[in-house]
Amino acid sequence: GTLRKGKNKEEYKALLKLPRVKDNSQTAQEFAVRLIGRLIFCWFLREKKNESGESLMPHSLLSLEASKNYKNYYHDVLEPIFFKVLNIPLTSRKDDIFSSDPYDKIPYLNGGLFSPHDDDFYSTNESKQRSNNEEVVVPDKWLQELFEILETYNFTIDENSAFDEELSIDPEMLGRIFENLLAEINPETGESARKSTGSYYTPRVIVDYMVDESLYLYLKNKTEIEEGKLRSLISYDLNDDTYTPLTEEEKEKIISAIDELKILDPACGSGAFPMGALQKIVFILQQLDPNGQYWFKAQIKNVPVELRKNLEREHSEKNFDYIRKLGVIRKNIFGVDIQPIATEISRLRCFLTLIVDQKVDDGKENRGIDPLPNLDFKFVTANSLISLPEKENPKETIGMFEDSIRINELKDIRDQFFNASNFERIELKDQFRKIQLEMSKYYNSVKSAGAELTEMLLSWDPFSHKMTRWFDADWMFGVKDGFDVVIANPPYVEHKKLKKIRKLLTKYKAYSGTADLYVYFIEVGLNNLSEEGILTYITSNKFLKTEYGKNLRSLLSEYRVQKLIQFDRINVFDALVSTSIFIVENSESKGELHFSDLRDINNIEAFRDEVLDRQEVGKIAKDKWDLMSPIDRNFLNILRDQTVILAECNGIEISRGITTGFNEAFIIDAHARETMINKDSRSQEIIKPLIQGRNIRKWGYLYDNKYLLMTGYDLDIKNLYPVVYEHLLKYKGDLSSRSDQGKEWYNLRACSYYENFEKEKIIWSLTSDRWAFAYDNRGNFLPSNGYILTSKEIPIKYLLGLMNSSLMKRWFQLEGIMTAGGAYTLKHGTIGKFPIMIPDSYDTFLDLVDSILDRVENLGTLSEVYTNTEIAKLEKELDIKFRDLYRLT
């Protein structure tokens, strides 16, 4: 298929072949990711050994050397291992070969990881002892190359955390590997799944911090134990525990609270937050209750008799950490994701973390390995943004959710399914579907308007691998009263890509036509909180200052916003998104919050130490959030009290660059320009010099010999400029399909300010990593990633000096929007709010600006503008003049 690498496209030949499936389809992609997941899981099994060093996965079956001993390694070895061995108990394996050495060393794992999907295209041929479907082609050469890579690494079953890192591939690193796999190319759109679904890997240090803060607030509310004791308990540093010891009563309180805890990640990706929560909860239980007595008592409370026996057996026979992990997965953590492969990977990580703590014992059944739990009701594939219609109108609710008998039956099935064997699963699935159908039929009979709801409920099949187009925690997880913690890195997708679901989003209180996807995920999180529940998100902070964030700010102001941590220079994700962590409690607002401004921190590893040192108290209300230090607040107040905003000054026009709708046709190079003019000199009339936004520097700009074909709104290009027409004709298909076009397919859209580009003006780029505004009096045009400012009354060079000043730069850092990494987003709306003072005389300011421009004109290279000492001296003088004008000390 076609892969994008930056702006370039590269063609690759597909190696994987599946029956009736296009080479580059999503089915093929997910088959590949699932295969890699299973292989890496099996690779970890190789590292799990008994006391004699015998592995759970023999090297004679899984290794580079082994892969060379078969004509068709996937069909001959891997398929049987996956579907006939790991998926079936030893006593039930029908083929002699799979119940004898070396296959008898491989335990039955259950859990669905090795249950064949429809899209695995697996069908058994008993006589061949392998799949009947030879159309599935996984080349031996590709597998051998993968194994060669895997064998260069030291795989370890020790789990990693930000506190305890090893230079090896461990279960934690697996999450990052799969986060990257999830981000691979979506062939239908030509863009990555990461880009289309907005999912980005969250660094472990961030995950740990968010988990710790969530657990601290939850435990504080539940137990009322003092802060120092709880923070010492949650910290990985064991030394501080001795200074703040807990009483036995306090320990029981905490364990009881943990037993009741329910955590949801509504966009779980590869499971970073559920796994982070699992590891921290187990760590806390290890410190509180080394022998597991308190915790076990809490676990068996209100548990059905049939499950209690299993728990008692586990408690008497198993490693305590294994039991704890199993219990936390069973009761405490839940995940949702719209990508089926993401929920599969989250489940896989749960399986790995359980395998870590099991002990290989050849004297016991299944080599002492407990079959893995079934996580179909723990991680579901669904659209978190869409709820059941009934839940949107609770006053009209009758019937289905009052059917307590069947609801309890479904709950029992969910509970039993967790530990069900391969064969028990089949029976429980049938029972579940039968009850689901009965409830739907009953509801439909008592409420004719419930047809849509009935259809939606029946569409959910937790045992398939398909995405459900809605999410309901009560129906899917049996969680009726909300979650105690909702924690996530919600997807970041721009509003322009939400057209298909915009109608569904209008129901949200935070709705705005220009709001990005994360805004709605914040409201989803709030809607899923229990009373005093904690929402902990890391996401874009654009909503704090944008117009589209107004409704969300108003909504959040009704809650107790506990904490906000702002990053600007730290590129937390591989995206130009300025990021914040914010923590919200579902209780009455106090009208204030604690915030930490970490915009000048460059190292993400250092952020945790800086949070408390830089903490300030901010004020929040429906119409305004005040997140500034007293010094910054005073600075803005001084400016506000004595200035007018730029956009309200007479004669000021701020305009965006030209939107062509198809730059490839309208932007040409110097050679194309020369060719056109040589053929028809009249072409020169509409070929305009162009400055790309990326070439704008402070005071000046770089030429890169690009030109714009200014075809206007209704110019008769065909007859007046035939050579230009001939050029554009090559792109007629693309130009005709533009939304931005004029009277004819070759014209530009209507625009009232084309003539402004010919005037003396200030130019700048939409996004810039430096504070940079340039002067232009040569009639250059700009594309849509640039802006221009013209002025009829205030001298343009005075405004240029002011805009380039450190005064305006500081103002912008407080009031403007930054990208991740600290780049400036210099949009029309923000620039138009610049606070302007008019001096009694412009002369001194204009003299200084002219001196700077003269020196810029004579520089060898424009990059010297940032290092030239003469320019720096003049800029300092200019800053002092503006500081005096604005009466700042």
PDB file of C-alpha atoms in Angstrom, residues 253-409:
ATOM      1  CA  LYS A 253     -10.444   1.802  55.786  1.00  0.00           C
ATOM      2  CA  ILE A 254      -8.111   2.150  52.804  1.00  0.00           C
ATOM      3  CA  ILE A 255      -8.478  -1.501  51.778  1.00  0.00           C
ATOM      4  CA  SER A 256     -12.258  -1.237  52.024  1.00  0.00           C
ATOM      5  CA  ALA A 257     -12.170   1.914  49.873  1.00  0.00           C
ATOM      6  CA  ILE A 258      -9.961   0.194  47.278  1.00  0.00           C
ATOM      7  CA  ASP A 259     -12.382  -2.735  47.167  1.00  0.00           C
ATOM      8  CA  GLU A 260     -15.191  -0.333  46.192  1.00  0.00           C
ATOM      9  CA  LEU A 261     -13.077   1.654  43.710  1.00  0.00           C
ATOM     10  CA  LYS A 262     -14.113   1.714  40.056  1.00  0.00           C
ATOM     11  CA  ILE A 263     -11.823   3.287  37.443  1.00  0.00           C
ATOM     12  CA  LEU A 264     -12.745   3.991  33.812  1.00  0.00           C
ATOM     13  CA  ASP A 265     -10.592   4.985  30.863  1.00  0.00           C
ATOM     14  CA  PRO A 266     -13.054   5.991  28.094  1.00  0.00           C
ATOM     15  CA  ALA A 267     -10.270   6.080  25.463  1.00  0.00           C
ATOM     16  CA  CYS A 268      -7.967   3.341  26.725  1.00  0.00           C
ATOM     17  CA  GLY A 269      -5.701   2.863  23.689  1.00  0.00           C
ATOM     18  CA  SER A 270      -3.112   0.257  24.640  1.00  0.00           C
ATOM     19  CA  GLY A 271      -4.128   0.348  28.304  1.00  0.00           C
ATOM     20  CA  ALA A 272      -1.545   2.706  29.829  1.00  0.00           C
ATOM     21  CA  PHE A 273      -3.862   4.144  32.495  1.00  0.00           C
ATOM     22  CA  PRO A 274      -5.611   0.892  33.510  1.00  0.00           C
ATOM     23  CA  MET A 275      -2.194  -0.784  33.789  1.00  0.00           C
ATOM     24  CA  GLY A 276      -0.757   2.159  35.717  1.00  0.00           C
ATOM     25  CA  ALA A 277      -3.693   2.032  38.129  1.00  0.00           C
ATOM     26  CA  LEU A 278      -3.398  -1.748  38.489  1.00  0.00           C
ATOM     27  CA  GLN A 279       0.287  -1.594  39.360  1.00  0.00           C
ATOM     28  CA  LYS A 280      -0.142   1.242  41.867  1.00  0.00           C
ATOM     29  CA  ILE A 281      -3.133  -0.377  43.606  1.00  0.00           C
ATOM     30  CA  VAL A 282      -1.222  -3.659  43.935  1.00  0.00           C
ATOM     31  CA  PHE A 283       1.777  -1.738  45.312  1.00  0.00           C
ATOM     32  CA  ILE A 284      -0.449  -0.049  47.927  1.00  0.00           C
ATOM     33  CA  LEU A 285      -1.972  -3.378  48.944  1.00  0.00           C
ATOM     34  CA  GLN A 286       1.501  -4.897  49.273  1.00  0.00           C
ATOM     35  CA  GLN A 287       2.440  -2.204  51.793  1.00  0.00           C
ATOM     36  CA  LEU A 288      -0.822  -2.263  53.734  1.00  0.00           C
ATOM     37  CA  ASP A 289      -1.568  -5.947  53.841  1.00  0.00           C
ATOM     38  CA  PRO A 290       1.434  -8.183  53.026  1.00  0.00           C
ATOM     39  CA  ASN A 291      -0.481 -11.381  53.848  1.00  0.00           C
ATOM     40  CA  GLY A 292      -3.656 -10.332  52.063  1.00  0.00           C
ATOM     41  CA  GLN A 293      -5.974 -10.886  55.032  1.00  0.00           C
ATOM     42  CA  TYR A 294      -7.846  -7.564  55.074  1.00  0.00           C
ATOM     43  CA  TRP A 295      -8.074  -7.439  51.319  1.00  0.00           C
ATOM     44  CA  PHE A 296      -9.378 -11.008  51.009  1.00  0.00           C
ATOM     45  CA  LYS A 297     -12.156 -10.296  53.508  1.00  0.00           C
ATOM     46  CA  ALA A 298     -13.217  -7.313  51.416  1.00  0.00           C
ATOM     47  CA  GLN A 299     -13.042  -9.353  48.197  1.00  0.00           C
ATOM     48  CA  ILE A 300     -15.399 -12.152  49.269  1.00  0.00           C
ATOM     49  CA  LYS A 301     -17.980  -9.778  50.726  1.00  0.00           C
ATOM     50  CA  ASN A 302     -21.180  -9.897  48.631  1.00  0.00           C
ATOM     51  CA  VAL A 303     -19.665 -12.434  46.209  1.00  0.00           C
ATOM     52  CA  PRO A 304     -21.855 -15.296  44.868  1.00  0.00           C
ATOM     53  CA  VAL A 305     -21.144 -18.714  46.415  1.00  0.00           C
ATOM     54  CA  GLU A 306     -19.766 -20.251  43.209  1.00  0.00           C
ATOM     55  CA  LEU A 307     -17.208 -17.436  42.859  1.00  0.00           C
ATOM     56  CA  ARG A 308     -16.319 -17.424  46.549  1.00  0.00           C
ATOM     57  CA  LYS A 309     -14.975 -20.988  46.259  1.00  0.00           C
ATOM     58  CA  ASN A 310     -12.666 -19.929  43.444  1.00  0.00           C
ATOM     59  CA  LEU A 311     -11.441 -16.954  45.466  1.00  0.00           C
ATOM     60  CA  GLU A 312     -10.814 -19.079  48.556  1.00  0.00           C
ATOM     61  CA  ARG A 313      -8.855 -21.598  46.482  1.00  0.00           C
ATOM     62  CA  GLU A 314      -6.794 -18.835  44.870  1.00  0.00           C
ATOM     63  CA  HIS A 315      -6.055 -17.255  48.246  1.00  0.00           C
ATOM     64  CA  SER A 316      -4.826 -20.515  49.720  1.00  0.00           C
ATOM     65  CA  GLU A 317      -2.717 -21.622  46.751  1.00  0.00           C
ATOM     66  CA  LYS A 318      -1.556 -18.656  44.729  1.00  0.00           C
ATOM     67  CA  ASN A 319       1.032 -15.900  44.866  1.00  0.00           C
ATOM     68  CA  PHE A 320      -0.592 -12.970  46.691  1.00  0.00           C
ATOM     69  CA  ASP A 321       0.399 -10.493  43.992  1.00  0.00           C
ATOM     70  CA  TYR A 322      -1.296 -12.686  41.392  1.00  0.00           C
ATOM     71  CA  ILE A 323      -4.463 -12.813  43.509  1.00  0.00           C
ATOM     72  CA  ARG A 324      -4.372  -9.078  44.075  1.00  0.00           C
ATOM     73  CA  LYS A 325      -3.944  -8.342  40.385  1.00  0.00           C
ATOM     74  CA  LEU A 326      -6.745 -10.715  39.456  1.00  0.00           C
ATOM     75  CA  GLY A 327      -9.012  -9.068  42.019  1.00  0.00           C
ATOM     76  CA  VAL A 328      -8.181  -5.534  40.877  1.00  0.00           C
ATOM     77  CA  ILE A 329      -8.817  -6.455  37.240  1.00  0.00           C
ATOM     78  CA  ARG A 330     -12.089  -8.140  38.226  1.00  0.00           C
ATOM     79  CA  LYS A 331     -13.490  -5.324  40.361  1.00  0.00           C
ATOM     80  CA  ASN A 332     -11.658  -2.051  39.816  1.00  0.00           C
ATOM     81  CA  ILE A 333     -10.622  -1.267  36.241  1.00  0.00           C
ATOM     82  CA  PHE A 334     -12.626  -0.774  33.051  1.00  0.00           C
ATOM     83  CA  GLY A 335     -11.721   0.469  29.585  1.00  0.00           C
ATOM     84  CA  VAL A 336     -13.416   1.556  26.366  1.00  0.00           C
ATOM     85  CA  ASP A 337     -11.925   2.274  22.960  1.00  0.00           C
ATOM     86  CA  ILE A 338     -13.350   2.752  19.498  1.00  0.00           C
ATOM     87  CA  GLN A 339     -10.594   0.633  17.887  1.00  0.00           C
ATOM     88  CA  PRO A 340     -11.129  -3.139  18.301  1.00  0.00           C
ATOM     89  CA  ILE A 341      -7.406  -3.797  18.172  1.00  0.00           C
ATOM     90  CA  ALA A 342      -6.850  -1.309  21.023  1.00  0.00           C
ATOM     91  CA  THR A 343      -9.140  -3.165  23.416  1.00  0.00           C
ATOM     92  CA  GLU A 344      -7.472  -6.427  22.410  1.00  0.00           C
ATOM     93  CA  ILE A 345      -4.072  -4.974  23.303  1.00  0.00           C
ATOM     94  CA  SER A 346      -5.364  -3.676  26.647  1.00  0.00           C
ATOM     95  CA  ARG A 347      -6.565  -7.191  27.431  1.00  0.00           C
ATOM     96  CA  LEU A 348      -3.245  -8.629  26.296  1.00  0.00           C
ATOM     97  CA  ARG A 349      -1.394  -6.369  28.733  1.00  0.00           C
ATOM     98  CA  CYS A 350      -3.640  -7.567  31.551  1.00  0.00           C
ATOM     99  CA  PHE A 351      -2.808 -11.141  30.586  1.00  0.00           C
ATOM    100  CA  LEU A 352       0.904 -10.420  30.618  1.00  0.00           C
ATOM    101  CA  THR A 353       0.789  -8.804  34.030  1.00  0.00           C
ATOM    102  CA  LEU A 354      -0.986 -11.887  35.402  1.00  0.00           C
ATOM    103  CA  ILE A 355       1.490 -14.303  33.818  1.00  0.00           C
ATOM    104  CA  VAL A 356       4.316 -12.396  35.522  1.00  0.00           C
ATOM    105  CA  ASP A 357       3.163 -13.435  38.998  1.00  0.00           C
ATOM    106  CA  GLN A 358       2.264 -17.056  38.321  1.00  0.00           C
ATOM    107  CA  LYS A 359       4.703 -19.760  39.367  1.00  0.00           C
ATOM    108  CA  VAL A 360       5.530 -22.603  36.992  1.00  0.00           C
ATOM    109  CA  ASP A 361       5.049 -25.908  38.859  1.00  0.00           C
ATOM    110  CA  ASP A 362       5.187 -29.082  36.772  1.00  0.00           C
ATOM    111  CA  GLY A 363       3.698 -31.072  39.657  1.00  0.00           C
ATOM    112  CA  LYS A 364       0.385 -29.278  39.217  1.00  0.00           C
ATOM    113  CA  GLU A 365      -2.244 -29.295  36.518  1.00  0.00           C
ATOM    114  CA  ASN A 366      -1.486 -27.026  33.548  1.00  0.00           C
ATOM    115  CA  ARG A 367       2.075 -26.602  34.901  1.00  0.00           C
ATOM    116  CA  GLY A 368       0.611 -24.571  37.773  1.00  0.00           C
ATOM    117  CA  ILE A 369      -0.628 -21.833  35.437  1.00  0.00           C
ATOM    118  CA  ASP A 370      -4.156 -20.632  36.080  1.00  0.00           C
ATOM    119  CA  PRO A 371      -6.075 -20.031  32.855  1.00  0.00           C
ATOM    120  CA  LEU A 372      -6.383 -16.344  32.099  1.00  0.00           C
ATOM    121  CA  PRO A 373      -9.624 -14.505  32.861  1.00  0.00           C
ATOM    122  CA  ASN A 374     -12.074 -13.435  30.178  1.00  0.00           C
ATOM    123  CA  LEU A 375     -12.031  -9.657  29.845  1.00  0.00           C
ATOM    124  CA  ASP A 376     -14.933  -9.186  27.441  1.00  0.00           C
ATOM    125  CA  PHE A 377     -16.804  -7.213  30.112  1.00  0.00           C
ATOM    126  CA  LYS A 378     -13.721  -5.290  31.275  1.00  0.00           C
ATOM    127  CA  PHE A 379     -12.477  -3.721  28.023  1.00  0.00           C
ATOM    128  CA  VAL A 380     -15.182  -3.069  25.448  1.00  0.00           C
ATOM    129  CA  THR A 381     -15.002  -1.755  21.912  1.00  0.00           C
ATOM    130  CA  ALA A 382     -17.518   1.066  21.721  1.00  0.00           C
ATOM    131  CA  ASN A 383     -18.016   4.731  20.915  1.00  0.00           C
ATOM    132  CA  SER A 384     -17.766   6.514  24.271  1.00  0.00           C
ATOM    133  CA  LEU A 385     -19.368   9.662  22.846  1.00  0.00           C
ATOM    134  CA  ILE A 386     -22.762   8.138  22.086  1.00  0.00           C
ATOM    135  CA  SER A 387     -25.099   7.060  24.876  1.00  0.00           C
ATOM    136  CA  LEU A 388     -28.339   5.108  24.782  1.00  0.00           C
ATOM    137  CA  PRO A 389     -31.316   7.286  23.793  1.00  0.00           C
ATOM    138  CA  GLU A 390     -33.202   6.260  26.918  1.00  0.00           C
ATOM    139  CA  LYS A 391     -30.445   7.653  29.106  1.00  0.00           C
ATOM    140  CA  GLU A 392     -30.796  11.002  27.388  1.00  0.00           C
ATOM    141  CA  ASN A 393     -34.437  11.239  28.583  1.00  0.00           C
ATOM    142  CA  PRO A 394     -34.457   9.632  32.035  1.00  0.00           C
ATOM    143  CA  LYS A 395     -37.954  10.956  32.872  1.00  0.00           C
ATOM    144  CA  GLU A 396     -39.400   8.820  30.080  1.00  0.00           C
ATOM    145  CA  THR A 397     -37.622   5.688  31.235  1.00  0.00           C
ATOM    146  CA  ILE A 398     -39.778   2.636  31.885  1.00  0.00           C
ATOM    147  CA  GLY A 399     -39.377  -1.086  31.631  1.00  0.00           C
ATOM    148  CA  MET A 400     -35.964  -2.290  30.688  1.00  0.00           C
ATOM    149  CA  PHE A 401     -33.766  -0.765  33.367  1.00  0.00           C
ATOM    150  CA  GLU A 402     -36.373  -1.578  36.018  1.00  0.00           C
ATOM    151  CA  ASP A 403     -36.251  -5.284  35.125  1.00  0.00           C
ATOM    152  CA  SER A 404     -34.167  -6.084  38.205  1.00  0.00           C
ATOM    153  CA  ILE A 405     -34.456  -9.874  37.900  1.00  0.00           C
ATOM    154  CA  ARG A 406     -32.950 -10.027  34.413  1.00  0.00           C
ATOM    155  CA  ILE A 407     -30.446  -7.300  35.230  1.00  0.00           C
ATOM    156  CA  ASN A 408     -29.192  -9.382  38.156  1.00  0.00           C
ATOM    157  CA  GLU A 409     -29.044 -12.431  35.888  1.00  0.00           C
TER     158      GLU A 409
END
